[in-house]
mmCIF file of C-alpha atoms in Angstrom:
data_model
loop_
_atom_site.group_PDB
_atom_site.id
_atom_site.type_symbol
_atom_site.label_atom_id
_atom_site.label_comp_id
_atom_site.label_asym_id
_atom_site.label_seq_id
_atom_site.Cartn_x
_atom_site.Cartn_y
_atom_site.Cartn_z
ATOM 1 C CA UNK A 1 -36.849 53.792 -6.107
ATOM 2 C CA UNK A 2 -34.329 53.747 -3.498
ATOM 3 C CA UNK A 3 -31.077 53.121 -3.836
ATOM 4 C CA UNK A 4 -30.453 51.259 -0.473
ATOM 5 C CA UNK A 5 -33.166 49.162 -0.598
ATOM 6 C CA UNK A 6 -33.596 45.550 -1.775
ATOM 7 C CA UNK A 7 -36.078 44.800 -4.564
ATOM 8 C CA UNK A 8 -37.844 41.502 -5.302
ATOM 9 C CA UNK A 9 -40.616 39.883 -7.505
ATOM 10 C CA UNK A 10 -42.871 37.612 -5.733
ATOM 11 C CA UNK A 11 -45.224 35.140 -7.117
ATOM 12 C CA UNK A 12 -48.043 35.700 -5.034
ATOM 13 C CA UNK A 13 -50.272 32.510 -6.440
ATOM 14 C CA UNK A 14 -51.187 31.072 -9.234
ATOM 15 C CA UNK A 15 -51.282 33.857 -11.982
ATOM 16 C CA UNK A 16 -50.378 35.236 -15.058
ATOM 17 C CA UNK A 17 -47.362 36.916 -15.320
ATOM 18 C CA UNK A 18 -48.793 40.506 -14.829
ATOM 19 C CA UNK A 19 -49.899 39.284 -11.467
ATOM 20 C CA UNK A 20 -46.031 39.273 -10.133
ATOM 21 C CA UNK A 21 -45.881 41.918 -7.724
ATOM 22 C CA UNK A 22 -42.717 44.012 -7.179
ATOM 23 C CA UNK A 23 -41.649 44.691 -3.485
ATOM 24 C CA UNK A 24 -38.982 46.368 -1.920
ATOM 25 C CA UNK A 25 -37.446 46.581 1.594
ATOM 26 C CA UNK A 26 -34.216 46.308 3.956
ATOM 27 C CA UNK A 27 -31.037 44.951 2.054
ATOM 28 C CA UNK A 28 -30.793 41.297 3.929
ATOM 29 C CA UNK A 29 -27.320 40.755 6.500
ATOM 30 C CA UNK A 30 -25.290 37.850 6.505
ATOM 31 C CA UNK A 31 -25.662 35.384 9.462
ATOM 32 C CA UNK A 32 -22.373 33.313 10.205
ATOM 33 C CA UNK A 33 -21.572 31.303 7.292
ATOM 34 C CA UNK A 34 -23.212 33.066 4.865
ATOM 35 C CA UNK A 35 -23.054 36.067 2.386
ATOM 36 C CA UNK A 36 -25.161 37.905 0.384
ATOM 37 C CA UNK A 37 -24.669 38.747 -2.816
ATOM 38 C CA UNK A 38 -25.614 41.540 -4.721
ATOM 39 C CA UNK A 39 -27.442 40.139 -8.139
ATOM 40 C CA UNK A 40 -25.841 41.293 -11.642
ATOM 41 C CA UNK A 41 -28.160 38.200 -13.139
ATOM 42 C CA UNK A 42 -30.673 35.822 -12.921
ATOM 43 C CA UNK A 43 -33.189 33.907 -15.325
ATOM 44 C CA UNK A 44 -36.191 32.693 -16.196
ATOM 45 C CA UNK A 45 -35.906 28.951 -16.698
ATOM 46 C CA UNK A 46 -38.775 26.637 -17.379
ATOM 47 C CA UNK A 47 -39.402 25.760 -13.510
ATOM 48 C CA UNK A 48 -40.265 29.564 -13.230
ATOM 49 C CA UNK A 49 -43.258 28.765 -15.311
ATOM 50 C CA UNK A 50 -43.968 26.006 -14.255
ATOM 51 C CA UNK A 51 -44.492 27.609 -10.620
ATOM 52 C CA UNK A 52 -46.589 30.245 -11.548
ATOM 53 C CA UNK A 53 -49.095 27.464 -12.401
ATOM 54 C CA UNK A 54 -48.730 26.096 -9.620
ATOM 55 C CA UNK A 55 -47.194 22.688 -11.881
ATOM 56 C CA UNK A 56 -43.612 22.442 -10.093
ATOM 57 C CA UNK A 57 -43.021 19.234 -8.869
ATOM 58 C CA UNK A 58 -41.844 20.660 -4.961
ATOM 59 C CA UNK A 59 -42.309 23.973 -5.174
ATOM 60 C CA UNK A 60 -43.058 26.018 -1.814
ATOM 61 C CA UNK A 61 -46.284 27.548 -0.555
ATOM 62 C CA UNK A 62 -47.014 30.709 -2.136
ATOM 63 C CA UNK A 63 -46.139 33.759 -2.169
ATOM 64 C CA UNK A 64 -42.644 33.274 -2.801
ATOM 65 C CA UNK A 65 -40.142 35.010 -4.326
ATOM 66 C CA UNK A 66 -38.900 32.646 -7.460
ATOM 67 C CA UNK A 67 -35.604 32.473 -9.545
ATOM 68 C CA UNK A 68 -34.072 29.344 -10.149
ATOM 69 C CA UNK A 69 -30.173 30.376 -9.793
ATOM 70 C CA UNK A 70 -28.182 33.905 -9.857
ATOM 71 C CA UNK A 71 -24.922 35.328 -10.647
ATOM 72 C CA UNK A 72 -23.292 38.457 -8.880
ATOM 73 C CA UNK A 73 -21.294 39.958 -6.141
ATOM 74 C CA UNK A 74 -20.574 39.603 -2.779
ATOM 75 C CA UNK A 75 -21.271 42.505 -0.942
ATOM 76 C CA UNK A 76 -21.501 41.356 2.832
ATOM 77 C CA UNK A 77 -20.163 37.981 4.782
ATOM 78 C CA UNK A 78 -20.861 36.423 8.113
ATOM 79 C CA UNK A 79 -18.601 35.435 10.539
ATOM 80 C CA UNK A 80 -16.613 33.067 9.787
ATOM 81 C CA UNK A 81 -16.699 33.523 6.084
ATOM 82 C CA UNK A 82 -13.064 34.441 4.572
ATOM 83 C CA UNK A 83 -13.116 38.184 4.114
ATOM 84 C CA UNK A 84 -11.770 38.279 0.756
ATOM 85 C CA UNK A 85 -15.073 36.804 -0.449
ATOM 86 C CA UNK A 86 -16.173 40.167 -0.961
ATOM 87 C CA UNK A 87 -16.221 41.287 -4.251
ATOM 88 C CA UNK A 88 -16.072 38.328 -5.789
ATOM 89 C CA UNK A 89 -18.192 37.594 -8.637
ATOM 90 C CA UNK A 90 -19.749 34.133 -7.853
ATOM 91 C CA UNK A 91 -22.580 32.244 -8.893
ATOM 92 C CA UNK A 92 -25.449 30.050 -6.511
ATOM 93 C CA UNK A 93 -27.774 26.957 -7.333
ATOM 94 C CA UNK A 94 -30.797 28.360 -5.073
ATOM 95 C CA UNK A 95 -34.035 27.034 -6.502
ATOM 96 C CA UNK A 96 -36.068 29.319 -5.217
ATOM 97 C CA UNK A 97 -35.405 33.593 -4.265
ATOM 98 C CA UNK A 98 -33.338 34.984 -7.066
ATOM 99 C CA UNK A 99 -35.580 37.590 -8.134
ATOM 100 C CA UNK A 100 -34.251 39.795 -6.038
ATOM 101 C CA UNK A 101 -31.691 42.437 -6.188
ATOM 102 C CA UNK A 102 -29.845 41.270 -2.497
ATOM 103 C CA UNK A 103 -29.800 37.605 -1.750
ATOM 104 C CA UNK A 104 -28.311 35.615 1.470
ATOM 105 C CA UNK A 105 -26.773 32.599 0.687
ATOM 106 C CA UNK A 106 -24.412 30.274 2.455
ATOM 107 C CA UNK A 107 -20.909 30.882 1.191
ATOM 108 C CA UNK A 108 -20.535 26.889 0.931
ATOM 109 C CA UNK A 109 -22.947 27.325 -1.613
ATOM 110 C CA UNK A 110 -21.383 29.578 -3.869
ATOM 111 C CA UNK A 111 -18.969 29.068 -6.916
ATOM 112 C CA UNK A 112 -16.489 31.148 -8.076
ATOM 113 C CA UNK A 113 -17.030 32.945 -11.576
ATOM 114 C CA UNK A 114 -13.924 32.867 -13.553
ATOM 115 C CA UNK A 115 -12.416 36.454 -15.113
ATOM 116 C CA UNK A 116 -13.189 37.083 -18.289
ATOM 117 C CA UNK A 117 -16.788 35.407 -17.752
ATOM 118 C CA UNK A 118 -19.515 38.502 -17.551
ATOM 119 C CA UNK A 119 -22.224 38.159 -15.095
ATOM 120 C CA UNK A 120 -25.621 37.849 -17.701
ATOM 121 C CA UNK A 121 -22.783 35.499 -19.970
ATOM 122 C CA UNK A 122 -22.425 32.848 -16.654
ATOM 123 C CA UNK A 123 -26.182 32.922 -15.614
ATOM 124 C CA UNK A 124 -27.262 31.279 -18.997
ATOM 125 C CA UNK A 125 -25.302 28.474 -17.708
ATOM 126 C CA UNK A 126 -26.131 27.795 -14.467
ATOM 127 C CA UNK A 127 -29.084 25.469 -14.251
ATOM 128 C CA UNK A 128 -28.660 24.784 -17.786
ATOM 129 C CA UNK A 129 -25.350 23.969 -17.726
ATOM 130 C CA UNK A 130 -25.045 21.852 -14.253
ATOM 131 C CA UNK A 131 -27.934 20.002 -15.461
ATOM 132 C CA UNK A 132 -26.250 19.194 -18.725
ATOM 133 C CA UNK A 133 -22.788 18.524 -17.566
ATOM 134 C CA UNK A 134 -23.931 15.955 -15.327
ATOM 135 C CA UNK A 135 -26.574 14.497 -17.133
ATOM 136 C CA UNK A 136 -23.948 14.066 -19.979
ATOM 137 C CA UNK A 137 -21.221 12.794 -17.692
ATOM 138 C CA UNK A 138 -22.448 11.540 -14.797
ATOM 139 C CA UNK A 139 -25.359 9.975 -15.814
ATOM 140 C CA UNK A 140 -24.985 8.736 -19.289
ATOM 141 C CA UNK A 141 -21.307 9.145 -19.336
ATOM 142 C CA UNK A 142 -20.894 9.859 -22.967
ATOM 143 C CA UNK A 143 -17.803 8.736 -24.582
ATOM 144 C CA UNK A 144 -16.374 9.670 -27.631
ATOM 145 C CA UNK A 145 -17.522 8.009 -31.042
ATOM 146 C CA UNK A 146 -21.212 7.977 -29.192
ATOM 147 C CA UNK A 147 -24.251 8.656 -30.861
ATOM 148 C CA UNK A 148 -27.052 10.893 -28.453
ATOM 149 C CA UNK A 149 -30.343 12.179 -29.046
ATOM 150 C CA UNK A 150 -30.743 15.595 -27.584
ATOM 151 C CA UNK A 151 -34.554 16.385 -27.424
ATOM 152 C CA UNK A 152 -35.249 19.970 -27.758
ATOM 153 C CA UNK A 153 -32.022 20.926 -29.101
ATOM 154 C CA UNK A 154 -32.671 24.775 -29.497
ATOM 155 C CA UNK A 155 -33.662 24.708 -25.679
ATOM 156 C CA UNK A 156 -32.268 25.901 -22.516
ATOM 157 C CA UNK A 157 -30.821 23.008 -21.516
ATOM 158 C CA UNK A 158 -30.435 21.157 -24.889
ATOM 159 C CA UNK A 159 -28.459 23.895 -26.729
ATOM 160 C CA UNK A 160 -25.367 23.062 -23.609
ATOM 161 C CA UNK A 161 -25.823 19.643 -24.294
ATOM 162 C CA UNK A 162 -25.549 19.295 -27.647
ATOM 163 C CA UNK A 163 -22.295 21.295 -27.312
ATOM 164 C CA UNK A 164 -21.088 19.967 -24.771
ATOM 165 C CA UNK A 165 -21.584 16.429 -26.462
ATOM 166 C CA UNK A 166 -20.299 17.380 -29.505
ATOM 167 C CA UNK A 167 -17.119 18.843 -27.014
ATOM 168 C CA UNK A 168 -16.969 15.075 -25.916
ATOM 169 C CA UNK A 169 -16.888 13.592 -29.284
ATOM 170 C CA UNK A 170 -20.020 12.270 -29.447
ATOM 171 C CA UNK A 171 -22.171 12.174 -32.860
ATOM 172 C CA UNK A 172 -25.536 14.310 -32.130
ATOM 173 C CA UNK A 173 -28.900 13.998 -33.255
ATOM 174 C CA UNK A 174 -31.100 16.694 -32.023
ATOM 175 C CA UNK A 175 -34.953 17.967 -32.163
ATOM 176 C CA UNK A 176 -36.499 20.932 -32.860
ATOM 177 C CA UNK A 177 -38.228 23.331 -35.187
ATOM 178 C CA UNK A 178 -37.417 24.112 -38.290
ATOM 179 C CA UNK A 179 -36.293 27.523 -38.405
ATOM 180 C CA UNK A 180 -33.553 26.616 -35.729
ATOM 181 C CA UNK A 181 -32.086 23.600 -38.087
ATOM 182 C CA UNK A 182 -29.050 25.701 -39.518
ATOM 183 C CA UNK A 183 -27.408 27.122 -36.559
ATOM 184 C CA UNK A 184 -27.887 23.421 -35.140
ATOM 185 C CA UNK A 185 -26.225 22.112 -38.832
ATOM 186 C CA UNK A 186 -23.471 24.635 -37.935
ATOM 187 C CA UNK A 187 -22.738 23.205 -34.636
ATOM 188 C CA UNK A 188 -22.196 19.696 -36.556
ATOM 189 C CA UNK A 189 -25.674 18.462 -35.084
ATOM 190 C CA UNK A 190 -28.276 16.386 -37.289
ATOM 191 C CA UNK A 191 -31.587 18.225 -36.560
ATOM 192 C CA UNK A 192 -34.763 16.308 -36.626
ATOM 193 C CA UNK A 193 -38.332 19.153 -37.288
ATOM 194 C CA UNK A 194 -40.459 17.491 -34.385
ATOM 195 C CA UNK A 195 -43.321 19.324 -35.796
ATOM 196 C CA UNK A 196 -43.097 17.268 -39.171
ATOM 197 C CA UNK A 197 -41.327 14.194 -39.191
ATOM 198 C CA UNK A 198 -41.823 11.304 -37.156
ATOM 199 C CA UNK A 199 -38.609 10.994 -34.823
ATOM 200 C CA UNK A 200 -38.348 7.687 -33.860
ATOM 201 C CA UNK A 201 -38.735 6.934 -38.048
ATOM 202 C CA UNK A 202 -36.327 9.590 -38.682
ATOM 203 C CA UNK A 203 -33.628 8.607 -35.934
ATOM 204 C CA UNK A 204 -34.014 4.785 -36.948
ATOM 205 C CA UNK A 205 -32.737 6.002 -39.987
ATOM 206 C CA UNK A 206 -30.403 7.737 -39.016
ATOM 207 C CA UNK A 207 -29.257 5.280 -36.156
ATOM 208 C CA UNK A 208 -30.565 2.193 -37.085
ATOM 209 C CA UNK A 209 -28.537 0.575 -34.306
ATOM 210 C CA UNK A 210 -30.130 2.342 -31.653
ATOM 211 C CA UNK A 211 -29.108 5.756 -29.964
ATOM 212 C CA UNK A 212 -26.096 5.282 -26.993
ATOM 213 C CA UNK A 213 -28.305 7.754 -24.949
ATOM 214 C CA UNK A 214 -31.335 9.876 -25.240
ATOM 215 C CA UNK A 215 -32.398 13.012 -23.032
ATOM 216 C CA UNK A 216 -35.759 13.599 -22.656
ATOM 217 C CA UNK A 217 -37.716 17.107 -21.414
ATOM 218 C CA UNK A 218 -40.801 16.060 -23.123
ATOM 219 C CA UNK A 219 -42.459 13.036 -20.945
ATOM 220 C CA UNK A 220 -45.694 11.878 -21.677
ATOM 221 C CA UNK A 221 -45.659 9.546 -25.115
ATOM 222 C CA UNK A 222 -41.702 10.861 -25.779
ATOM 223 C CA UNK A 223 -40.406 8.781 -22.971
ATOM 224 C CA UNK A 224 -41.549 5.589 -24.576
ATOM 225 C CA UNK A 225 -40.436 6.364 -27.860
ATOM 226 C CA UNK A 226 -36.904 7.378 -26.373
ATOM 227 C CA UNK A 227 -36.697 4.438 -24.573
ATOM 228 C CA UNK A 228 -37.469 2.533 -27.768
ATOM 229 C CA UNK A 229 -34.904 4.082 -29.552
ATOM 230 C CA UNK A 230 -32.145 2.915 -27.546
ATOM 231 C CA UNK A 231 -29.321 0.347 -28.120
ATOM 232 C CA UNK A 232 -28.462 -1.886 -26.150
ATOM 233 C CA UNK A 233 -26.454 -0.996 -23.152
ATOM 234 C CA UNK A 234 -27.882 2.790 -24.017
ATOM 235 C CA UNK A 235 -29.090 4.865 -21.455
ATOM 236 C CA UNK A 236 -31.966 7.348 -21.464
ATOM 237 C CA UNK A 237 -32.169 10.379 -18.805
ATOM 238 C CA UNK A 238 -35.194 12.128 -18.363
ATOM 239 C CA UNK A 239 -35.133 15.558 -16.572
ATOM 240 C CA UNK A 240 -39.081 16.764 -17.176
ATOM 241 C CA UNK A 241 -42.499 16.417 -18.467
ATOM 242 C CA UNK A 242 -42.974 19.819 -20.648
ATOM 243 C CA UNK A 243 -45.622 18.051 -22.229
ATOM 244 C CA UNK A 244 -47.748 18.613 -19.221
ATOM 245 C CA UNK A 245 -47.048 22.256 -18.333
ATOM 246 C CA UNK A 246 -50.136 23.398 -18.660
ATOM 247 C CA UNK A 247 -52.497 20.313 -17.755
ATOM 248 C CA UNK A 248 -54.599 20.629 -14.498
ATOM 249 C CA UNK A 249 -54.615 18.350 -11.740
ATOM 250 C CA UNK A 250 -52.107 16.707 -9.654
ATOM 251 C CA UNK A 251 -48.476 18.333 -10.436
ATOM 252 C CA UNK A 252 -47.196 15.075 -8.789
ATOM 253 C CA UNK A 253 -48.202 12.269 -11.060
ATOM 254 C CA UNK A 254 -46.702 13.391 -14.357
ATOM 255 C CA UNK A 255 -43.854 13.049 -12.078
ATOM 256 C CA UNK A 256 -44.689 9.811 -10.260
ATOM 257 C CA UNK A 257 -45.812 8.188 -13.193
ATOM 258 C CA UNK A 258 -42.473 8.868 -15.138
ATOM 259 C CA UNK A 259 -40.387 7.248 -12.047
ATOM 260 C CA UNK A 260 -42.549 4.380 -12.163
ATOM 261 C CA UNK A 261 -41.944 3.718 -15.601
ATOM 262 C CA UNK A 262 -37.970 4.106 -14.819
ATOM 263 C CA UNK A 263 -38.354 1.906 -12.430
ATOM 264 C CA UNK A 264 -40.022 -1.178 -14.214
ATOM 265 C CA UNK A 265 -37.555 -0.538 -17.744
ATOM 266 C CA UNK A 266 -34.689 -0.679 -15.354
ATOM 267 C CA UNK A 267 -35.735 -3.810 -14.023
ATOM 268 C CA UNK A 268 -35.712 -5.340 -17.730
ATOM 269 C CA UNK A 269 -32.860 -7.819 -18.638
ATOM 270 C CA UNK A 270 -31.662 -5.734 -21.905
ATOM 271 C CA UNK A 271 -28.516 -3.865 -20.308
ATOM 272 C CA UNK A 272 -30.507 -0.552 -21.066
ATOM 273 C CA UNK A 273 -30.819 1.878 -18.157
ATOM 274 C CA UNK A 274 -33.217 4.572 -17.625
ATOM 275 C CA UNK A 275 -32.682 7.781 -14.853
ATOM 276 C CA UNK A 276 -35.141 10.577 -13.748
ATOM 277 C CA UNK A 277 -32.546 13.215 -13.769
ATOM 278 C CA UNK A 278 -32.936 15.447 -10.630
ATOM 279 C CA UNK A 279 -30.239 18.452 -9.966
ATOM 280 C CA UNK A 280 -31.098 18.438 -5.956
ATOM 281 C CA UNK A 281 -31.132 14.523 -5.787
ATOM 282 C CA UNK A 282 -28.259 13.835 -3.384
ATOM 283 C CA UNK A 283 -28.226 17.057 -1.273
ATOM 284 C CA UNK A 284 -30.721 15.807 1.865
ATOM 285 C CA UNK A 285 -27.963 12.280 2.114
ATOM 286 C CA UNK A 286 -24.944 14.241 2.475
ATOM 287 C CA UNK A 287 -24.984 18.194 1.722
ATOM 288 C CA UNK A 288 -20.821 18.573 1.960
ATOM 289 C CA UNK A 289 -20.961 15.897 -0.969
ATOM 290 C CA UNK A 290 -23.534 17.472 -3.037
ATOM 291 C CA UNK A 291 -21.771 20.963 -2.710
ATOM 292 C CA UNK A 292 -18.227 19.605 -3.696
ATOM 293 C CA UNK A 293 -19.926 17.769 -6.786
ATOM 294 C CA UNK A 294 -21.710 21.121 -7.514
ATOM 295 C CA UNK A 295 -18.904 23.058 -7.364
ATOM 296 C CA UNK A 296 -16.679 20.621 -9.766
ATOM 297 C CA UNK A 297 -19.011 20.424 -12.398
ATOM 298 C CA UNK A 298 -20.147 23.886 -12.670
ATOM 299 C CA UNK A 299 -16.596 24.906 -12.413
ATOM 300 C CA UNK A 300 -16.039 22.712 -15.422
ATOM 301 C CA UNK A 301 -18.869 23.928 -17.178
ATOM 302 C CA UNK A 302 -17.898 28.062 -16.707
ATOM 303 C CA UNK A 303 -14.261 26.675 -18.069
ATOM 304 C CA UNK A 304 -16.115 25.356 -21.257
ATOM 305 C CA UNK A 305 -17.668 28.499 -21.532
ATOM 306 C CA UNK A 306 -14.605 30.379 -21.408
ATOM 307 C CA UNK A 307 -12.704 28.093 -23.890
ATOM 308 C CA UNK A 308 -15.249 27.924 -26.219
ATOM 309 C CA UNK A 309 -16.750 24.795 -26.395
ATOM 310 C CA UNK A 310 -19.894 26.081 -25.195
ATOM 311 C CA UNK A 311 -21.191 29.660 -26.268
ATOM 312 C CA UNK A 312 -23.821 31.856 -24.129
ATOM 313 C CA UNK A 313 -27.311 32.329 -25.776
ATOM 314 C CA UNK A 314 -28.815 34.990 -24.343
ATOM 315 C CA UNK A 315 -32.262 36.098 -25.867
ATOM 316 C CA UNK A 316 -33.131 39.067 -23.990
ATOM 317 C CA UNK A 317 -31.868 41.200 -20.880
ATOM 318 C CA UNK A 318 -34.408 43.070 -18.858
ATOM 319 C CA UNK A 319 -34.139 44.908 -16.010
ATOM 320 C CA UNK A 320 -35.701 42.652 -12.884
ATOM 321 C CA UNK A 321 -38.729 45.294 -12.493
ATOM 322 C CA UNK A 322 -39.860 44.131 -15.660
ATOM 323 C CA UNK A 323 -40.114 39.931 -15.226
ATOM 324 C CA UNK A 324 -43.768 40.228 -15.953
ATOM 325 C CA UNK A 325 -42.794 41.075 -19.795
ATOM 326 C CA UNK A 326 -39.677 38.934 -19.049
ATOM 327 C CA UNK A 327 -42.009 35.614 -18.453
ATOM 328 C CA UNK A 328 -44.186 36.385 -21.420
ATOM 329 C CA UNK A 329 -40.812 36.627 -23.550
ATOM 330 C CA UNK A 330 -39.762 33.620 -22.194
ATOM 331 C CA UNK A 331 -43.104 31.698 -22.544
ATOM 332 C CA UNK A 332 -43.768 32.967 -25.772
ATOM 333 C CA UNK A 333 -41.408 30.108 -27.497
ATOM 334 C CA UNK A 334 -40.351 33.447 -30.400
ATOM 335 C CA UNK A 335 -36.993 33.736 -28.951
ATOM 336 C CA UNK A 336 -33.717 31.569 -28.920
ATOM 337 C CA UNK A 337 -31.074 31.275 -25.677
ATOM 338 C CA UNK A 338 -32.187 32.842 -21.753
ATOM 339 C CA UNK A 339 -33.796 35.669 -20.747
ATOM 340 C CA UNK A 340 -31.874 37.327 -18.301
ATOM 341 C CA UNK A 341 -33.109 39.421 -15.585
ATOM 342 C CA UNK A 342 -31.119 42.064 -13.906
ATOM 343 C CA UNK A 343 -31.023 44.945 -10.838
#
């Protein structure tokens, strides 16, 4: 392989994951403004697979080369970008293109890594972690003394929540399988075995005031039994219908038919609120306010990380000619924390 060239996996259609194809050519340059950065990290997140079916909600026309977010260092800037950007570790929200060993980015859209934070270490909290954080605190704005319900607790996302709710005080009830109900006991989390028990039973028990806030992945018949489960004046963010990843037909209505429903409930006189949770929503209004709110919270969340509060699950690191076996891994639901791809 050579050494000076770039190397990226595109998703050429709607395959499985041995159909990613592995391409390599010129290392990208900088127009003004931007940078590129030289990946140390990226991931395989959930709207990875959704995208190879074809499933994700605005994804672009294939082929395309996917990867949600990446972590690693600039090694070129445009004019007009400070010069002492180089070699910085840093860290971009990108949606799509970070399966790739050189990526251009505009240096307004990148976010300082803090020392002592390794590359594969940050990239597990990226997406995860900015979705989280502002779920969490922008959206339900947990308080202390709270009570949550953190739906797929083991998860990507979930496993940064619950910590960083428990961080915030807040009393956690959380989903998942069985085998994953000890590490979440050792966190100080009350795990609920959604393969078993009937959860809305199990967290009237255990709440039998309602729930201050729920988060939701699931969609489908979950979102009514979250909303449900609510107290009054509680508020219940969904961010995603996993229980439609691999349906067929429109990828939009899952989608549109959850926003209706958050619609209508928030029109209901019960002081209950319901968001669709949506990372980008903002950015097309006013792009220097998106950015700065970006920037804030995931700063906030890699200081969490670096304190503490919030540890790094990584489940695997593979080398980025190998995200065919990476997305299987991933997939697979065997394996706890992110796979992490690298150059």
């Amino acid at each position: 392989m050579n050494a000076g060239a770039m190397v990226e996996v595109v998703l050429p259609g709607k395959v499985e994951p041995e159909g990613l194809q592995i391409r390599q050519g010129e290392v990208p340059s900088p127009a003004p403004g931007q940078v590129v950065v030289r990946m140390e990290a990226t991931g395989v997140s959930f709207a990875e697979q959704q995208m190879r079916r074809g499933r994700y909600y605005d994804q672009p026309p294939f082929p395309f080369v996917p990867g949600y977010d990446l972590v690693g260092t600039v090694s070129a800037t445009g004019d007009g970008v400070p010069a002492g950007l180089a070699g910085t570790r840093v860290a971009a929200l990108l949606k799509v293109g970070g399966w790739a060993s050189h990526v251009v980015v505009d240096a307004a859209d990148v976010v300082p890594v803090p020392d002592g934070v390794g590359a594969a270490e940050a990239e597990t909290v990226v997406i995860n972690g900015i979705t989280a954080w502002q779920m969490l605190h922008r959206k339900a704005r947990v308080r202390a003394g709270q009570t949550v319900l953190v739906h797929g607790a083991n998860g990507g996302v979930g496993s940064v929540l619950v910590q960083l709710a428990r961080a915030a005080g807040a009393h956690v009830i959380g989903t998942a399988s069985a085998r994953h109900h000890d590490a979440l006991r050792a966190q100080g989390v009350t795990p609920v075995d959604y393969r078993t028990e009937d959860i809305p039973a199990r967290v009237r028990e255990l709440a039998p005031g309602g729930v201050d806030a729920v988060f939701d992945h699931v969609g489908g018949r979950s979102i009514i039994d979250s909303w449900h489960l609510l107290a009054s004046g509680g508020t219940l963010v969904s961010y995603g219908s996993a229980s439609t990843r691999d349906d067929e037909g429109s990828k939009q209505w899952p989608v549109l038919k959850l926003l209706g429903r958050v619609w209508l409930w928030n029109t209901l006189p019960n002081g209950r609120h319901a968001y669709f949770f949506n990372v980008w929503a903002g950015r097309a209004l006013s792009r220097d306010r998106f950015r700065a709110r970006l920037r804030a919270d995931l700063t906030e969340v890699f200081e969490a990380l670096r304190r503490g509060e919030i540890t790094a699950r990584i489940a695997a690191e593979l080398p980025l000619t190998q995200a065919a076996e990476a997305m299987r891994l991933a997939e697979s639901g065997t394996v706890a924390g992110k796979v992490v791809l690298h150059a």
